[in-house]
Short mmCIF file of C-alpha atoms and ligand atoms in Angstrom, two decimals:
data_model
loop_
_atom_site.label_atom_id
_atom_site.label_comp_id
_atom_site.label_asym_id
_atom_site.label_seq_id
_atom_site.Cartn_x
_atom_site.Cartn_y
_atom_site.Cartn_z
CA MET W 1 68.37 -4.69 -66.07
CA THR W 2 70.89 -3.46 -68.62
CA VAL W 3 69.49 -1.32 -71.39
CA MET W 4 72.08 0.06 -73.73
CA THR W 5 72.03 2.55 -76.54
CA ASP W 6 75.10 3.00 -78.64
CA ALA W 7 75.94 4.71 -81.90
CA ALA W 8 78.64 5.48 -84.39
CA PRO W 9 80.89 8.40 -83.33
CA GLN W 10 79.15 11.73 -83.80
CA ALA W 11 81.94 13.12 -85.94
CA ALA W 12 79.72 15.54 -87.82
CA ALA W 13 77.71 16.74 -84.80
CA LYS W 14 78.52 20.26 -83.62
CA PRO W 15 77.93 21.16 -79.97
CA HIS W 16 75.93 24.30 -79.20
CA LEU W 17 76.30 24.79 -75.43
CA PRO W 18 79.41 26.37 -73.88
CA ASP W 19 81.87 23.60 -72.84
CA ALA W 20 79.50 21.08 -74.48
CA GLN W 21 80.33 17.45 -75.11
CA ILE W 22 78.32 14.92 -77.09
CA VAL W 23 76.86 11.79 -75.50
CA THR W 24 78.18 8.68 -77.28
CA GLN W 25 76.73 5.85 -75.13
CA VAL W 26 74.14 5.37 -72.37
CA LYS W 27 73.59 2.23 -70.26
CA HIS W 28 70.89 1.83 -67.63
CA TRP W 29 71.90 -0.63 -64.89
CA THR W 30 68.98 -0.37 -62.46
CA ASP W 31 66.07 2.01 -61.81
CA ARG W 32 68.52 4.14 -59.81
CA LEU W 33 71.82 3.78 -61.69
CA PHE W 34 73.12 4.49 -65.18
CA SER W 35 76.42 5.16 -66.92
CA PHE W 36 77.22 7.17 -70.00
CA ARG W 37 80.13 8.18 -72.19
CA VAL W 38 80.78 11.55 -73.83
CA THR W 39 83.36 13.02 -76.18
CA ARG W 40 86.52 14.27 -74.49
CA PRO W 41 87.67 17.86 -74.87
CA LYS W 42 91.03 17.80 -76.64
CA SER W 43 92.56 20.10 -74.04
CA LEU W 44 91.39 18.07 -71.00
CA ARG W 45 94.22 16.46 -69.02
CA PHE W 46 93.34 14.72 -65.76
CA ARG W 47 94.73 12.17 -63.32
CA SER W 48 92.77 8.93 -62.99
CA GLY W 49 90.52 9.30 -59.91
CA GLU W 50 89.74 13.02 -60.28
CA PHE W 51 86.32 14.65 -60.69
CA VAL W 52 84.88 17.46 -62.83
CA MET W 53 81.69 19.52 -62.90
CA ILE W 54 79.13 18.38 -65.46
CA GLY W 55 75.51 19.24 -66.14
CA LEU W 56 72.77 20.59 -68.35
CA LEU W 57 71.29 24.00 -69.03
CA GLY W 58 68.76 24.85 -66.31
CA ASP W 59 65.30 26.35 -66.87
CA THR W 60 66.66 29.87 -66.39
CA GLY W 61 69.27 29.30 -69.09
CA LYS W 62 72.07 29.01 -66.54
CA PRO W 63 74.17 25.83 -66.35
CA LEU W 64 73.03 23.38 -63.66
CA LEU W 65 76.26 21.66 -62.67
CA ARG W 66 77.21 18.89 -60.23
CA ALA W 67 80.50 17.21 -59.27
CA TYR W 68 81.12 13.87 -61.03
CA SER W 69 84.06 11.50 -60.77
CA ILE W 70 85.49 10.63 -64.17
CA ALA W 71 84.99 6.85 -64.35
CA SER W 72 87.23 6.34 -67.38
CA PRO W 73 91.02 6.26 -67.13
CA ALA W 74 93.25 9.18 -68.11
CA TRP W 75 94.33 7.46 -71.36
CA ASP W 76 90.80 6.94 -72.76
CA ASP W 77 89.68 8.91 -75.85
CA GLU W 78 86.25 9.43 -74.32
CA LEU W 79 84.99 10.23 -70.81
CA GLU W 80 82.75 7.87 -68.85
CA PHE W 81 80.49 8.71 -65.90
CA TYR W 82 78.53 6.49 -63.51
CA SER W 83 75.45 8.16 -62.10
CA ILE W 84 72.67 7.93 -59.58
CA LYS W 85 69.10 8.82 -60.62
CA VAL W 86 67.56 10.95 -57.86
CA PRO W 87 63.83 11.08 -58.75
CA ASP W 88 63.40 14.77 -57.83
CA GLY W 89 67.09 15.70 -58.08
CA PRO W 90 67.53 18.99 -59.96
CA LEU W 91 70.14 17.51 -62.31
CA THR W 92 69.67 13.74 -62.41
CA SER W 93 65.87 13.85 -62.82
CA ARG W 94 66.76 15.20 -66.29
CA LEU W 95 70.22 13.74 -66.86
CA GLN W 96 68.83 10.19 -66.60
CA HIS W 97 66.96 10.80 -69.88
CA ILE W 98 70.00 11.76 -72.00
CA GLN W 99 70.43 9.90 -75.26
CA VAL W 100 73.21 9.37 -77.76
CA GLY W 101 73.81 12.59 -79.69
CA ASP W 102 72.60 14.88 -76.85
CA GLU W 103 74.89 17.53 -75.36
CA ILE W 104 76.03 17.89 -71.78
CA ILE W 105 78.11 20.67 -70.24
CA LEU W 106 81.54 19.72 -68.90
CA ARG W 107 83.84 22.20 -67.18
CA PRO W 108 87.36 20.99 -67.98
CA LYS W 109 88.89 21.66 -64.53
CA PRO W 110 89.62 18.27 -62.93
CA VAL W 111 90.41 18.11 -59.19
CA GLY W 112 90.35 15.55 -56.39
CA THR W 113 92.25 13.63 -53.74
CA LEU W 114 91.82 10.05 -55.02
CA VAL W 115 95.07 10.16 -56.99
CA HIS W 116 98.22 8.10 -56.71
CA ASP W 117 100.31 11.22 -56.03
CA ALA W 118 98.50 11.70 -52.70
CA LEU W 119 99.77 8.40 -51.27
CA LEU W 120 103.20 7.29 -50.11
CA PRO W 121 104.60 4.21 -51.89
CA GLY W 122 103.32 0.89 -50.52
CA ASN W 123 102.78 -2.78 -51.36
CA ARG W 124 98.97 -3.13 -51.33
CA ILE W 125 96.32 -0.61 -52.36
CA TRP W 126 92.76 -0.92 -51.03
CA PHE W 127 89.93 0.73 -52.99
CA LEU W 128 86.93 1.04 -50.62
CA ALA W 129 83.59 2.18 -52.08
CA THR W 130 79.86 2.16 -51.53
CA GLY W 131 77.25 2.87 -54.24
CA THR W 132 78.35 5.33 -56.93
CA GLY W 133 81.56 5.78 -54.93
CA PHE W 134 82.80 3.05 -57.28
CA ALA W 135 83.17 5.68 -60.07
CA PRO W 136 86.70 6.96 -59.33
CA PHE W 137 87.86 3.36 -58.97
CA ALA W 138 86.38 2.50 -62.37
CA SER W 139 89.03 4.95 -63.56
CA LEU W 140 91.87 3.80 -61.28
CA LEU W 141 91.22 0.09 -61.96
CA ARG W 142 91.86 0.80 -65.66
CA GLU W 143 94.96 2.90 -64.94
CA PRO W 144 98.32 1.15 -65.61
CA GLU W 145 100.01 3.16 -62.81
CA THR W 146 97.84 1.30 -60.28
CA TYR W 147 99.46 -2.01 -61.21
CA GLU W 148 102.94 -0.53 -61.69
CA LYS W 149 102.93 0.96 -58.18
CA TYR W 150 101.43 -1.93 -56.20
CA GLU W 151 101.98 -5.68 -55.89
CA SER W 152 98.38 -6.17 -54.84
CA VAL W 153 95.17 -4.24 -55.58
CA ILE W 154 92.00 -4.96 -53.57
CA MET W 155 88.64 -3.56 -54.70
CA MET W 156 85.94 -3.68 -51.99
CA HIS W 157 82.53 -2.43 -53.19
CA THR W 158 79.40 -2.62 -51.08
CA CYS W 159 75.79 -1.91 -52.02
CA ARG W 160 72.46 -2.79 -50.53
CA GLU W 161 71.42 -5.09 -53.41
CA VAL W 162 73.13 -7.36 -55.95
CA GLY W 163 71.91 -5.39 -59.01
CA GLU W 164 73.70 -2.28 -57.76
CA LEU W 165 77.06 -4.09 -58.02
CA GLU W 166 76.63 -4.96 -61.70
CA TYR W 167 78.39 -1.98 -63.29
CA GLY W 168 81.46 -2.67 -61.14
CA ARG W 169 81.28 -6.42 -61.63
CA GLN W 170 81.23 -6.15 -65.42
CA LEU W 171 84.02 -3.59 -65.38
CA VAL W 172 86.27 -5.79 -63.24
CA GLU W 173 85.41 -8.80 -65.42
CA SER W 174 86.43 -6.87 -68.55
CA LEU W 175 89.90 -5.98 -67.22
CA LYS W 176 91.47 -9.36 -67.91
CA ASP W 177 90.72 -8.99 -71.64
CA ASP W 178 91.86 -5.36 -71.79
CA PRO W 179 94.68 -5.10 -74.35
CA LEU W 180 96.47 -2.38 -72.38
CA ILE W 181 96.32 -3.67 -68.79
CA GLY W 182 95.02 -7.26 -69.06
CA GLU W 183 98.42 -8.79 -68.33
CA MET W 184 99.25 -6.34 -65.56
CA VAL W 185 95.98 -7.11 -63.74
CA ALA W 186 96.43 -10.90 -63.74
CA GLY W 187 97.28 -12.18 -60.27
CA LYS W 188 97.29 -8.67 -58.76
CA LEU W 189 93.64 -7.64 -58.52
CA GLN W 190 91.32 -9.08 -55.87
CA TYR W 191 87.66 -8.07 -56.10
CA TYR W 192 85.49 -8.25 -52.97
CA PRO W 193 81.91 -7.12 -53.68
CA THR W 194 79.39 -7.38 -50.84
CA THR W 195 75.72 -6.68 -50.27
CA THR W 196 74.03 -5.73 -47.04
CA ARG W 197 70.30 -6.15 -47.70
CA GLU W 198 70.09 -8.98 -50.23
CA PRO W 199 71.81 -12.37 -50.01
CA SER W 200 74.97 -12.77 -52.11
CA ALA W 201 78.27 -14.69 -52.03
CA HIS W 202 79.88 -12.17 -49.68
CA MET W 203 77.89 -10.01 -47.35
CA GLY W 204 78.35 -7.21 -44.85
CA ARG W 205 79.55 -3.64 -44.52
CA ILE W 206 83.14 -2.85 -45.49
CA THR W 207 83.82 -1.54 -41.99
CA ASP W 208 82.61 -4.79 -40.39
CA ASN W 209 84.51 -7.02 -42.82
CA LEU W 210 87.73 -5.11 -42.10
CA LEU W 211 87.29 -4.99 -38.34
CA SER W 212 86.31 -8.67 -38.00
CA GLY W 213 89.26 -9.70 -40.18
CA LYS W 214 86.88 -11.59 -42.50
CA VAL W 215 88.16 -9.96 -45.69
CA PHE W 216 91.80 -10.70 -44.79
CA ALA W 217 90.93 -14.35 -44.13
CA ASP W 218 88.83 -14.66 -47.31
CA LEU W 219 91.54 -13.12 -49.50
CA ASN W 220 94.45 -14.73 -47.68
CA LEU W 221 96.04 -11.38 -46.84
CA PRO W 222 97.70 -10.15 -43.66
CA PRO W 223 95.84 -7.48 -41.64
CA MET W 224 96.45 -3.90 -42.79
CA ASP W 225 99.41 -1.97 -41.50
CA ALA W 226 100.87 1.47 -42.16
CA GLU W 227 104.07 0.15 -43.68
CA HIS W 228 102.53 -1.97 -46.44
CA ASP W 229 98.94 -0.84 -46.99
CA ARG W 230 97.47 2.20 -48.74
CA ALA W 231 93.78 3.00 -49.15
CA MET W 232 91.44 5.21 -51.14
CA VAL W 233 87.89 5.69 -49.83
CA CYS W 234 84.76 6.96 -51.59
CA GLY W 235 81.23 6.75 -50.23
CA SER W 236 78.59 8.63 -48.24
CA LEU W 237 79.72 10.98 -45.47
CA ALA W 238 78.75 8.40 -42.81
CA PHE W 239 80.65 5.64 -44.60
CA ASN W 240 83.74 7.81 -45.09
CA HIS W 241 83.67 8.81 -41.43
CA ASP W 242 83.42 5.22 -40.21
CA VAL W 243 86.03 3.83 -42.61
CA LYS W 244 88.49 6.53 -41.60
CA ALA W 245 88.18 5.38 -37.98
CA VAL W 246 88.87 1.78 -39.04
CA LEU W 247 91.91 2.75 -41.13
CA GLU W 248 93.30 4.86 -38.27
CA LYS W 249 92.86 1.83 -36.01
CA PHE W 250 95.15 -0.10 -38.37
CA GLY W 251 97.67 2.76 -38.00
CA LEU W 252 97.08 4.50 -41.37
CA HIS W 253 96.95 8.32 -41.60
CA GLU W 254 95.01 10.56 -43.99
CA GLY W 255 97.05 12.18 -46.74
CA ALA W 256 96.40 14.81 -49.40
CA ASN W 257 97.90 16.07 -52.65
CA SER W 258 100.01 18.49 -50.60
CA GLU W 259 101.03 15.85 -48.03
CA PRO W 260 101.02 12.23 -49.26
CA LEU W 261 100.40 9.68 -46.48
CA GLU W 262 98.69 6.28 -46.19
CA TYR W 263 95.05 6.87 -47.19
CA VAL W 264 92.85 9.45 -48.95
CA VAL W 265 89.09 10.07 -48.92
CA GLU W 266 86.55 11.68 -51.27
CA LYS W 267 82.81 12.20 -50.90
CA ALA W 268 80.67 10.18 -53.34
CA PHE W 269 77.92 12.76 -52.80
CA VAL W 270 76.81 15.35 -50.30
CA GLY W 271 73.88 14.14 -48.19
CA ASP W 272 70.61 15.92 -47.47
CA GLY W 273 71.07 18.95 -45.27
CA ILE W 274 74.87 18.73 -45.22
P1 LIG X 301 71.22 16.74 -55.61
O1 LIG X 301 70.38 17.93 -55.19
O2 LIG X 301 72.65 17.02 -55.94
O3 LIG X 301 71.13 15.60 -54.55
C1 LIG X 301 69.89 15.31 -53.90
C2 LIG X 301 70.12 14.23 -52.86
O4 LIG X 301 70.31 12.98 -53.52
C3 LIG X 301 71.39 14.41 -52.00
O5 LIG X 301 71.14 15.27 -50.92
C4 LIG X 301 71.68 13.00 -51.61
O6 LIG X 301 70.89 12.63 -50.50
C5 LIG X 301 71.23 12.17 -52.81
N1 LIG X 301 72.37 11.84 -53.71
C6 LIG X 301 73.02 12.68 -54.55
N2 LIG X 301 73.99 12.01 -55.23
C7 LIG X 301 73.94 10.73 -54.81
C8 LIG X 301 74.70 9.58 -55.15
N3 LIG X 301 75.69 9.62 -56.06
N4 LIG X 301 74.39 8.43 -54.53
C9 LIG X 301 73.39 8.37 -53.61
N5 LIG X 301 72.64 9.44 -53.25
C10 LIG X 301 72.91 10.61 -53.85
N6 LIG X 301 77.14 11.36 -58.20
C11 LIG X 301 77.13 10.34 -59.09
O7 LIG X 301 76.06 9.79 -59.38
N7 LIG X 301 78.29 9.88 -59.67
C12 LIG X 301 79.50 10.43 -59.40
O8 LIG X 301 80.53 10.00 -59.96
C13 LIG X 301 79.55 11.51 -58.45
N8 LIG X 301 80.74 12.07 -58.10
C14 LIG X 301 80.75 13.05 -57.14
C15 LIG X 301 81.98 13.57 -56.71
C16 LIG X 301 82.03 14.53 -55.70
C17 LIG X 301 83.37 15.08 -55.23
C18 LIG X 301 80.80 15.02 -55.13
C19 LIG X 301 80.82 16.07 -54.03
C20 LIG X 301 79.59 14.54 -55.56
C21 LIG X 301 79.54 13.54 -56.56
N9 LIG X 301 78.32 13.01 -57.01
C22 LIG X 301 78.31 11.96 -57.90
C23 LIG X 301 77.02 13.56 -56.58
C24 LIG X 301 76.54 14.59 -57.64
O9 LIG X 301 77.35 15.76 -57.55
C25 LIG X 301 75.04 14.99 -57.49
O10 LIG X 301 74.71 15.18 -56.15
C26 LIG X 301 74.13 13.91 -58.09
O11 LIG X 301 74.36 13.84 -59.49
C27 LIG X 301 72.64 14.25 -57.89
O12 LIG X 301 72.37 15.51 -58.47
P2 LIG X 301 70.91 16.12 -58.40
O13 LIG X 301 70.98 17.57 -58.80
O14 LIG X 301 69.96 15.27 -59.15
O15 LIG X 301 70.51 16.03 -56.85
P1 LIG X 302 73.59 -0.92 -44.84
O1 LIG X 302 72.62 -1.55 -45.77
O2 LIG X 302 73.97 -1.82 -43.69
O3 LIG X 302 73.16 0.44 -44.38
P2 LIG X 302 73.36 3.73 -48.85
O4 LIG X 302 72.55 3.21 -50.00
O5 LIG X 302 72.58 3.99 -47.60
O6 LIG X 302 74.28 4.89 -49.22
O7 LIG X 302 74.36 2.54 -48.49
C1 LIG X 302 75.19 1.93 -49.46
C2 LIG X 302 75.93 0.80 -48.80
O8 LIG X 302 76.83 1.35 -47.84
C3 LIG X 302 75.00 -0.13 -48.04
O9 LIG X 302 75.44 -1.45 -48.26
C4 LIG X 302 75.17 0.29 -46.60
O10 LIG X 302 74.98 -0.75 -45.65
C5 LIG X 302 76.61 0.75 -46.57
N1 LIG X 302 76.83 1.75 -45.53
C6 LIG X 302 76.05 2.84 -45.28
N2 LIG X 302 76.55 3.55 -44.25
C7 LIG X 302 77.66 2.91 -43.84
C8 LIG X 302 78.60 3.16 -42.81
N3 LIG X 302 78.50 4.22 -42.00
N4 LIG X 302 79.62 2.28 -42.66
C9 LIG X 302 79.74 1.20 -43.47
N5 LIG X 302 78.88 0.92 -44.46
C10 LIG X 302 77.84 1.76 -44.66
#
């Protein structure tokens, strides 16, 4: 299901909330997933892969904010977000109903570890995501620096069902026609989407496909090693924990903005009770 609402730029619209931005586009991908675009504050500078706090005014009149990866690249005039719909989630039970012309709150203080500066130079970069963990890579896949820094870019995205891959699939598909990076992407990007609970062309968990060597065989790549391979990881806490163990097995070490190494990790969300 893709339901889209779009409109001419809201040039005349004036925001009323503090730090408000205007919604310019909303697309619903499944019952649980949607994406939207908002105006970009003129002063906002960020590195592709970072996240910000966004939200709506709560019932008490106080802002109800949550962390969101910016899914658009640093050069884009607007900001894009890719979101879950949690039925009784304080924010997303309401956010899922936003429409073009509505206002959201956006605190312009970007942070995060999924940035190129946090990795040592290498030959291949692996983007490893489950679910909405694809969002920071929607930014990095549209970032020219990704293709300038690496000979090979591999995007592995895993969801339970095929429909949940659609936002990522369409985004990857659109890259080859992108006037800015279309030529840079050609021959460099390999996309490896998998499902775990519905049949599709490629199946299985990212951890299993790395450990079994299946993904290397399918993509005709050598196994990962610390000299050539770099990775960025974004998924649930359990996924991040298990992928880290796999990457360490291949000899990669976790880096940070303050100490660039071979891989970096970010939470796609904080689970119940954690
Ligand atoms: P919450 O009370 O925040 O969450 C309720 C429960 O829903 C959680 O305990 C968890 O079990 C589940 N849940 C929350 N978010 C997700 C999710 N994304 N996928 C699956 N289950 C989830 N969310 C996005 O949709 N897109 C993003 O780009 C994004 N980036 C994030 C970046 C960081 C660094 C962090 C820490 C979180 C990010 N989140 C993202 C999660 C987001 O902050 C909220 O948790 C989410 O919007 C739900 O808000 P809520 O108030 O409706 O429910
Ligand atoms: P699976 O269906 O085998 O659990 P979820 O919706 O639970 O967040 O999961 C999103 C995707 O991430 C699913 O395909 C799921 O596979 C996979 N996944 C969940 N936990 C892990 C993990 N610890 N290691 C690898 N993949 C995981």
